[in-house]
Amino acid sequence: MLELNSLTKIYDINSVPAVLDVNLKVEKGEIFGFIGPNGAGKSTVIKMITGILKPTQGEVFVDGMSMSKRPVDCKKIIGYVPDNPDIYERLTGNEYLNFMADVYDVPVNDRKERINKYIKAFGIESAINQQIKSFSHGMRQKLVITAALVHQPKLWILDEPMVGLDPMAVKTLKDEMKEHCKKGNTVFFSTHILEVAEKLCDRVGIINRSELVAIGTVEELKAKANTGDSSLEDVFMNIVKGN
């Protein structure tokens, strides 16, 4: 579903690469966790996957399609939750969701059903007709998550999606990620909450100092780090400190 080939991003020719030679494949039906320290390159990789940033070198393939050659076709099957929910504040929540449904050509009956499902699940139905400028950070995050799901994307990409969410919303989000993959779709998300990644992900990739330094199931990473029965947190610290 998602393939990164030698993905590299250099912002300044005289600077250290933000991302260097990342190679990765994520399969259909997989929840893939992307973890790393602040500034390691997580958001830069995600922005290249979604077509927001153009790679300096390398290529992104989404469902076999090249992002550089077929950007619109790739973006049609991606749902993206950015790390900061900056959205059109003068729209109401309902107007924003219908705008996003229009962008993805979602039929009226389908959008109504999906919007009602997700705003109820995330507990924002009472505020949905208010302007977004009145929403808290957490409510905006719930709205952006709903907007990313309204077209049922084959590839759902989330950048630190749990920041600002209350515990009930976090549980709802995790359940939805599992359900999304059961339908044969793919979830790729970055997080600093390693306990969530350990329990939720089929595989995890660790990026450090711009490079992908480890990838595998939690058990495979434990074996690589030689940390025995320890947690993903211990594995992460061991691998990152060793690179």
Short mmCIF file of C-alpha atoms in Angstrom, two decimals:
data_model
loop_
_atom_site.label_atom_id
_atom_site.label_comp_id
_atom_site.label_asym_id
_atom_site.label_seq_id
_atom_site.Cartn_x
_atom_site.Cartn_y
_atom_site.Cartn_z
CA MET A 1 0.00 0.00 0.00
CA LEU A 2 2.83 2.42 0.88
CA GLU A 3 6.40 2.24 -0.36
CA LEU A 4 9.23 4.69 0.28
CA ASN A 5 12.30 4.35 -1.91
CA SER A 6 15.50 6.14 -0.84
CA LEU A 7 13.44 9.04 0.48
CA THR A 8 15.63 12.05 1.27
CA LYS A 9 14.89 15.67 2.15
CA ILE A 10 17.53 18.40 2.37
CA TYR A 11 16.22 21.90 3.14
CA ASP A 12 19.56 23.65 2.75
CA ILE A 13 22.49 22.35 0.71
CA ASN A 14 24.84 23.26 3.56
CA SER A 15 22.74 21.65 6.29
CA VAL A 16 22.36 18.11 7.59
CA PRO A 17 19.57 16.22 5.76
CA ALA A 18 16.20 16.32 7.52
CA VAL A 19 15.54 12.81 6.16
CA LEU A 20 18.18 10.54 4.67
CA ASP A 21 17.67 7.48 2.45
CA VAL A 22 14.51 6.07 4.07
CA ASN A 23 13.32 2.77 2.57
CA LEU A 24 10.08 1.27 3.83
CA LYS A 25 7.10 -0.87 2.79
CA VAL A 26 3.77 -0.91 4.61
CA GLU A 27 1.22 -3.52 3.61
CA LYS A 28 -2.56 -3.43 3.27
CA GLY A 29 -4.37 -4.13 6.54
CA GLU A 30 -1.37 -3.05 8.63
CA ILE A 31 -1.16 -0.55 11.47
CA PHE A 32 2.33 0.90 11.27
CA GLY A 33 3.77 3.04 14.05
CA PHE A 34 6.46 5.62 13.31
CA ILE A 35 8.43 6.75 16.35
CA GLY A 36 11.51 8.83 17.06
CA PRO A 37 12.87 11.75 19.10
CA ASN A 38 11.81 15.33 18.40
CA GLY A 39 13.48 16.59 15.23
CA ALA A 40 14.31 13.10 13.99
CA GLY A 41 12.38 13.58 10.73
CA LYS A 42 8.96 12.02 11.42
CA SER A 43 6.81 14.93 10.27
CA THR A 44 9.05 15.56 7.26
CA VAL A 45 8.60 11.95 6.12
CA ILE A 46 4.83 12.21 6.59
CA LYS A 47 4.65 15.46 4.62
CA MET A 48 6.54 13.82 1.76
CA ILE A 49 4.21 10.82 1.86
CA THR A 50 1.18 13.10 1.59
CA GLY A 51 2.69 15.23 -1.16
CA ILE A 52 2.96 18.40 0.94
CA LEU A 53 6.75 18.36 0.59
CA LYS A 54 8.68 17.33 -2.50
CA PRO A 55 11.55 14.92 -1.77
CA THR A 56 15.06 16.04 -2.62
CA GLN A 57 15.67 12.47 -3.70
CA GLY A 58 13.70 9.23 -3.80
CA GLU A 59 10.08 8.38 -4.44
CA VAL A 60 6.80 7.69 -2.65
CA PHE A 61 4.41 5.05 -4.00
CA VAL A 62 0.81 4.82 -2.78
CA ASP A 63 -1.09 1.71 -3.84
CA GLY A 64 1.47 1.26 -6.62
CA MET A 65 1.14 4.86 -7.89
CA SER A 66 3.98 7.38 -7.91
CA MET A 67 3.25 10.48 -5.84
CA SER A 68 5.46 12.58 -8.12
CA LYS A 69 3.79 11.37 -11.33
CA ARG A 70 0.19 10.88 -10.15
CA PRO A 71 -0.22 13.18 -7.14
CA VAL A 72 -3.98 13.70 -7.44
CA ASP A 73 -4.72 9.98 -7.78
CA CYS A 74 -2.53 9.26 -4.75
CA LYS A 75 -4.11 11.98 -2.62
CA LYS A 76 -7.62 10.77 -3.44
CA ILE A 77 -6.99 7.60 -1.42
CA ILE A 78 -5.13 9.25 1.48
CA GLY A 79 -6.73 10.60 4.64
CA TYR A 80 -4.37 12.92 6.53
CA VAL A 81 -4.46 14.13 10.13
CA PRO A 82 -1.69 16.75 10.59
CA ASP A 83 0.20 17.40 13.80
CA ASN A 84 -1.59 20.72 14.26
CA PRO A 85 -5.33 21.10 13.52
CA ASP A 86 -5.17 24.52 11.85
CA ILE A 87 -8.40 24.71 9.85
CA TYR A 88 -10.88 27.28 8.52
CA GLU A 89 -12.05 28.97 11.69
CA ARG A 90 -15.01 30.85 10.22
CA LEU A 91 -16.68 27.71 8.94
CA THR A 92 -18.90 25.70 11.21
CA GLY A 93 -17.82 22.15 11.96
CA ASN A 94 -20.56 20.85 9.68
CA GLU A 95 -19.57 23.16 6.83
CA TYR A 96 -15.96 22.05 7.11
CA LEU A 97 -16.86 18.34 7.01
CA ASN A 98 -19.11 18.84 3.99
CA PHE A 99 -16.38 20.87 2.29
CA MET A 100 -13.98 17.96 2.77
CA ALA A 101 -16.62 15.53 1.49
CA ASP A 102 -16.99 17.72 -1.61
CA VAL A 103 -13.22 17.66 -2.17
CA TYR A 104 -13.30 13.86 -2.23
CA ASP A 105 -16.60 13.57 -4.17
CA VAL A 106 -18.34 11.66 -1.38
CA PRO A 107 -22.03 11.06 -2.24
CA VAL A 108 -24.55 12.91 -0.06
CA ASN A 109 -26.05 9.82 1.58
CA ASP A 110 -22.64 8.33 2.35
CA ARG A 111 -21.28 11.55 3.84
CA LYS A 112 -24.30 12.04 6.09
CA GLU A 113 -23.99 8.53 7.47
CA ARG A 114 -20.24 8.81 8.06
CA ILE A 115 -20.32 12.32 9.50
CA ASN A 116 -23.09 11.37 11.93
CA LYS A 117 -21.21 8.24 12.94
CA TYR A 118 -17.92 9.96 13.71
CA ILE A 119 -19.19 13.16 15.34
CA LYS A 120 -21.24 11.00 17.67
CA ALA A 121 -18.34 8.64 18.36
CA PHE A 122 -16.02 11.56 19.19
CA GLY A 123 -18.65 13.48 21.14
CA ILE A 124 -18.75 16.70 19.09
CA GLU A 125 -22.29 16.50 17.70
CA SER A 126 -23.56 19.24 20.04
CA ALA A 127 -20.97 21.71 18.69
CA ILE A 128 -20.99 20.74 15.03
CA ASN A 129 -23.00 23.79 13.90
CA GLN A 130 -20.78 26.26 15.76
CA GLN A 131 -17.88 28.09 14.13
CA ILE A 132 -14.57 26.28 14.43
CA LYS A 133 -12.99 29.33 16.07
CA SER A 134 -15.00 28.43 19.19
CA PHE A 135 -13.60 24.88 19.30
CA SER A 136 -10.94 23.82 21.79
CA HIS A 137 -7.76 22.15 20.52
CA GLY A 138 -9.18 18.72 21.35
CA MET A 139 -12.45 19.42 19.52
CA ARG A 140 -10.53 20.61 16.46
CA GLN A 141 -8.49 17.43 16.56
CA LYS A 142 -11.66 15.34 16.64
CA LEU A 143 -13.04 17.32 13.71
CA VAL A 144 -9.87 16.83 11.63
CA ILE A 145 -9.92 13.10 12.37
CA THR A 146 -13.54 12.91 11.25
CA ALA A 147 -12.72 14.87 8.08
CA ALA A 148 -9.90 12.45 7.25
CA LEU A 149 -12.32 9.53 7.44
CA VAL A 150 -15.26 10.93 5.53
CA HIS A 151 -14.03 9.41 2.23
CA GLN A 152 -12.90 6.12 3.84
CA PRO A 153 -9.27 6.38 2.66
CA LYS A 154 -7.26 3.32 1.75
CA LEU A 155 -4.26 4.93 3.47
CA TRP A 156 -4.94 6.82 6.70
CA ILE A 157 -1.96 8.89 7.84
CA LEU A 158 -1.87 10.51 11.27
CA ASP A 159 0.87 12.73 12.72
CA GLU A 160 0.74 12.70 16.55
CA PRO A 161 -3.05 12.25 16.48
CA MET A 162 -3.59 11.77 20.21
CA VAL A 163 -2.22 15.14 21.32
CA GLY A 164 -5.03 17.07 23.00
CA LEU A 165 -7.52 14.20 22.99
CA ASP A 166 -9.30 13.11 26.15
CA PRO A 167 -9.07 9.45 27.24
CA MET A 168 -12.45 8.53 25.73
CA ALA A 169 -11.49 10.02 22.38
CA VAL A 170 -8.13 8.22 22.44
CA LYS A 171 -9.96 4.92 22.99
CA THR A 172 -12.37 5.73 20.14
CA LEU A 173 -9.48 6.61 17.85
CA LYS A 174 -7.61 3.39 18.61
CA ASP A 175 -10.75 1.33 17.99
CA GLU A 176 -11.35 3.11 14.71
CA MET A 177 -7.77 2.50 13.58
CA LYS A 178 -8.21 -1.22 14.23
CA GLU A 179 -11.56 -1.27 12.45
CA HIS A 180 -10.16 0.64 9.48
CA CYS A 181 -7.45 -1.96 8.97
CA LYS A 182 -9.86 -4.87 9.34
CA LYS A 183 -11.50 -3.57 6.17
CA GLY A 184 -8.20 -3.99 4.30
CA ASN A 185 -7.05 -0.41 4.65
CA THR A 186 -3.72 0.80 6.05
CA VAL A 187 -2.87 3.08 8.99
CA PHE A 188 0.46 4.90 9.28
CA PHE A 189 0.87 7.08 12.35
CA SER A 190 3.56 8.81 14.35
CA THR A 191 3.40 9.01 18.12
CA HIS A 192 5.43 9.72 21.23
CA ILE A 193 3.14 7.49 23.29
CA LEU A 194 5.16 4.31 23.11
CA GLU A 195 2.70 2.23 25.14
CA VAL A 196 0.08 2.88 22.47
CA ALA A 197 2.46 1.93 19.68
CA GLU A 198 3.44 -1.26 21.50
CA LYS A 199 -0.15 -2.44 21.98
CA LEU A 200 -1.67 -1.20 18.74
CA CYS A 201 0.87 -1.60 15.95
CA ASP A 202 1.58 -4.61 13.76
CA ARG A 203 5.03 -3.16 13.11
CA VAL A 204 7.04 -0.16 14.24
CA GLY A 205 9.73 1.92 12.56
CA ILE A 206 12.22 3.99 14.55
CA ILE A 207 13.76 7.08 12.98
CA ASN A 208 16.73 8.81 14.61
CA ARG A 209 18.92 11.63 13.31
CA SER A 210 17.13 11.58 9.94
CA GLU A 211 17.64 7.84 9.31
CA LEU A 212 15.37 4.83 9.73
CA VAL A 213 17.43 2.82 12.21
CA ALA A 214 15.08 -0.06 13.03
CA ILE A 215 11.89 -1.65 11.73
CA GLY A 216 9.89 -4.71 12.71
CA THR A 217 7.36 -6.10 15.16
CA VAL A 218 7.87 -5.17 18.80
CA GLU A 219 9.22 -8.67 19.43
CA GLU A 220 11.68 -8.36 16.55
CA LEU A 221 12.87 -5.01 17.84
CA LYS A 222 13.32 -6.45 21.32
CA ALA A 223 15.45 -9.22 19.85
CA LYS A 224 17.52 -6.73 17.88
CA ALA A 225 18.06 -4.50 20.90
CA ASN A 226 18.74 -7.53 23.12
CA THR A 227 16.45 -6.18 25.83
CA GLY A 228 14.66 -9.42 26.58
CA ASP A 229 11.16 -9.05 28.02
CA SER A 230 11.28 -5.28 28.39
CA SER A 231 8.89 -2.66 26.99
CA LEU A 232 9.03 -0.80 23.69
CA GLU A 233 10.19 2.21 25.70
CA ASP A 234 13.30 0.30 26.79
CA VAL A 235 13.86 -0.92 23.24
CA PHE A 236 13.49 2.61 21.90
CA MET A 237 15.97 4.06 24.39
CA ASN A 238 18.46 1.29 23.69
CA ILE A 239 18.30 1.68 19.90
CA VAL A 240 18.29 5.49 19.86
CA LYS A 241 21.20 5.79 22.31
CA GLY A 242 23.16 3.30 20.25
CA ASN A 243 22.88 5.31 17.04
#
